[in-house]
């Protein structure tokens, strides 16, 4: 793993996704040992964290780590999918992590999507995060348009948890998880960029050629507030872990 020089957000080039996953699993394992009773994690869905979750499951099965007292808050959830829908983010988390480790349903939180007064429910959800003491370690992927969570380009850097419309490029990118592109919801509820910036540590995984363009724009470009990932320039302990293909636009 190599730290890239002169990047506005600390960035590590990894030789493989497995090496990024092992590094983050080591960091989390150490945190779990230090704070076994009150660690709060912010979690992401999508392709980027799948290998990390598998590594955490492996360590749990081998008795290295224990999630009994961990609480988790996920970044986002689609709106308009029935409970238990196969592509809801609750289902994704159950399949990749929650049902495979000792994380009970009372300790896992996804943003509210069904409340009649959604604004009030989003505010209550934020208050719940704060009541736990706040997120210690936040995992992110990044959209090919630079979104974090479902904060699409143009989202305010001080935005909070709220209902959002998904960008067409995001719906297209996520169509692979649905039977047809038409089924991808048009709305979601996401943690805000301001909410994400309050996490004590933020770790971003970005793999593959579809992330190369936006990473070049963020890591070699000006501080442009229309790209949500740039918000992490303002975070004191954020780091990106990117593979060769995602780093392709950084040469020269
Ligand atoms: C998922 C999320 C999104 C994804 C991003 C990258 O909870 O918040 O921001 O992290 O769209 O998705 P993948 O990892 O599928 O490339």
Short mmCIF file of N, CA and C in Angstrom, two decimals, residues 4-5 7 11 13 211-221 240 242-252:
data_model
loop_
_atom_site.label_atom_id
_atom_site.label_comp_id
_atom_site.label_asym_id
_atom_site.label_seq_id
_atom_site.Cartn_x
_atom_site.Cartn_y
_atom_site.Cartn_z
N UNK A 4 -0.15 8.16 -1.75
CA UNK A 4 0.12 9.01 -2.90
C UNK A 4 0.50 10.41 -2.41
N UNK A 5 1.51 11.01 -3.02
CA UNK A 5 1.92 12.34 -2.56
C UNK A 5 0.95 13.43 -3.02
N UNK A 7 -2.00 14.78 -2.27
CA UNK A 7 -3.44 14.69 -2.55
C UNK A 7 -4.19 15.47 -1.46
N UNK A 11 -4.62 9.58 0.45
CA UNK A 11 -5.03 8.54 -0.50
C UNK A 11 -3.98 7.45 -0.57
N UNK A 13 -2.80 3.97 -2.53
CA UNK A 13 -2.93 3.10 -3.69
C UNK A 13 -2.68 1.68 -3.21
N UNK A 211 -14.39 4.61 -11.54
CA UNK A 211 -14.15 5.65 -10.52
C UNK A 211 -12.97 6.56 -10.89
N UNK A 212 -12.25 6.20 -11.99
CA UNK A 212 -11.00 6.90 -12.31
C UNK A 212 -11.23 8.38 -12.59
N UNK A 213 -12.27 8.68 -13.36
CA UNK A 213 -12.48 10.06 -13.78
C UNK A 213 -12.78 10.96 -12.58
N UNK A 214 -13.69 10.53 -11.73
CA UNK A 214 -14.05 11.41 -10.60
C UNK A 214 -12.90 11.52 -9.60
N UNK A 215 -12.12 10.46 -9.44
CA UNK A 215 -10.98 10.53 -8.51
C UNK A 215 -9.94 11.52 -9.05
N UNK A 216 -9.73 11.53 -10.37
CA UNK A 216 -8.78 12.49 -10.95
C UNK A 216 -9.28 13.91 -10.71
N UNK A 217 -10.60 14.10 -10.87
CA UNK A 217 -11.13 15.46 -10.69
C UNK A 217 -10.99 15.93 -9.25
N UNK A 218 -11.17 14.99 -8.30
CA UNK A 218 -11.09 15.38 -6.88
C UNK A 218 -9.62 15.49 -6.43
N UNK A 219 -8.80 14.54 -6.83
CA UNK A 219 -7.44 14.47 -6.27
C UNK A 219 -6.46 15.34 -7.04
N UNK A 220 -6.79 15.71 -8.28
CA UNK A 220 -5.90 16.57 -9.06
C UNK A 220 -6.53 17.93 -9.36
N UNK A 221 -7.80 18.10 -9.00
CA UNK A 221 -8.49 19.33 -9.39
C UNK A 221 -8.63 20.32 -8.24
N UNK A 240 -8.73 7.68 1.57
CA UNK A 240 -9.24 6.94 0.42
C UNK A 240 -8.33 5.75 0.15
N UNK A 242 -7.66 3.21 -2.96
CA UNK A 242 -8.03 3.05 -4.37
C UNK A 242 -7.10 2.04 -5.05
N UNK A 243 -7.64 1.33 -6.03
CA UNK A 243 -6.79 0.36 -6.73
C UNK A 243 -6.22 1.00 -8.00
N UNK A 244 -5.37 0.24 -8.70
CA UNK A 244 -4.68 0.76 -9.90
C UNK A 244 -5.68 1.29 -10.92
N UNK A 245 -6.75 0.52 -11.15
CA UNK A 245 -7.70 0.94 -12.19
C UNK A 245 -8.38 2.26 -11.81
N UNK A 246 -8.68 2.43 -10.55
CA UNK A 246 -9.33 3.67 -10.11
C UNK A 246 -8.34 4.84 -10.11
N UNK A 247 -7.04 4.53 -10.05
CA UNK A 247 -6.01 5.57 -10.01
C UNK A 247 -5.54 5.97 -11.41
N UNK A 248 -6.15 5.36 -12.44
CA UNK A 248 -5.63 5.55 -13.80
C UNK A 248 -5.57 7.01 -14.25
N UNK A 249 -6.47 7.84 -13.77
CA UNK A 249 -6.51 9.23 -14.20
C UNK A 249 -5.54 10.14 -13.44
N UNK A 250 -4.77 9.57 -12.52
CA UNK A 250 -3.89 10.41 -11.69
C UNK A 250 -2.47 10.52 -12.24
N UNK A 251 -2.20 9.77 -13.30
CA UNK A 251 -0.83 9.79 -13.81
C UNK A 251 -0.55 11.09 -14.57
N UNK A 252 0.71 11.44 -14.65
CA UNK A 252 1.14 12.55 -15.49
C UNK A 252 0.95 13.91 -14.87
#
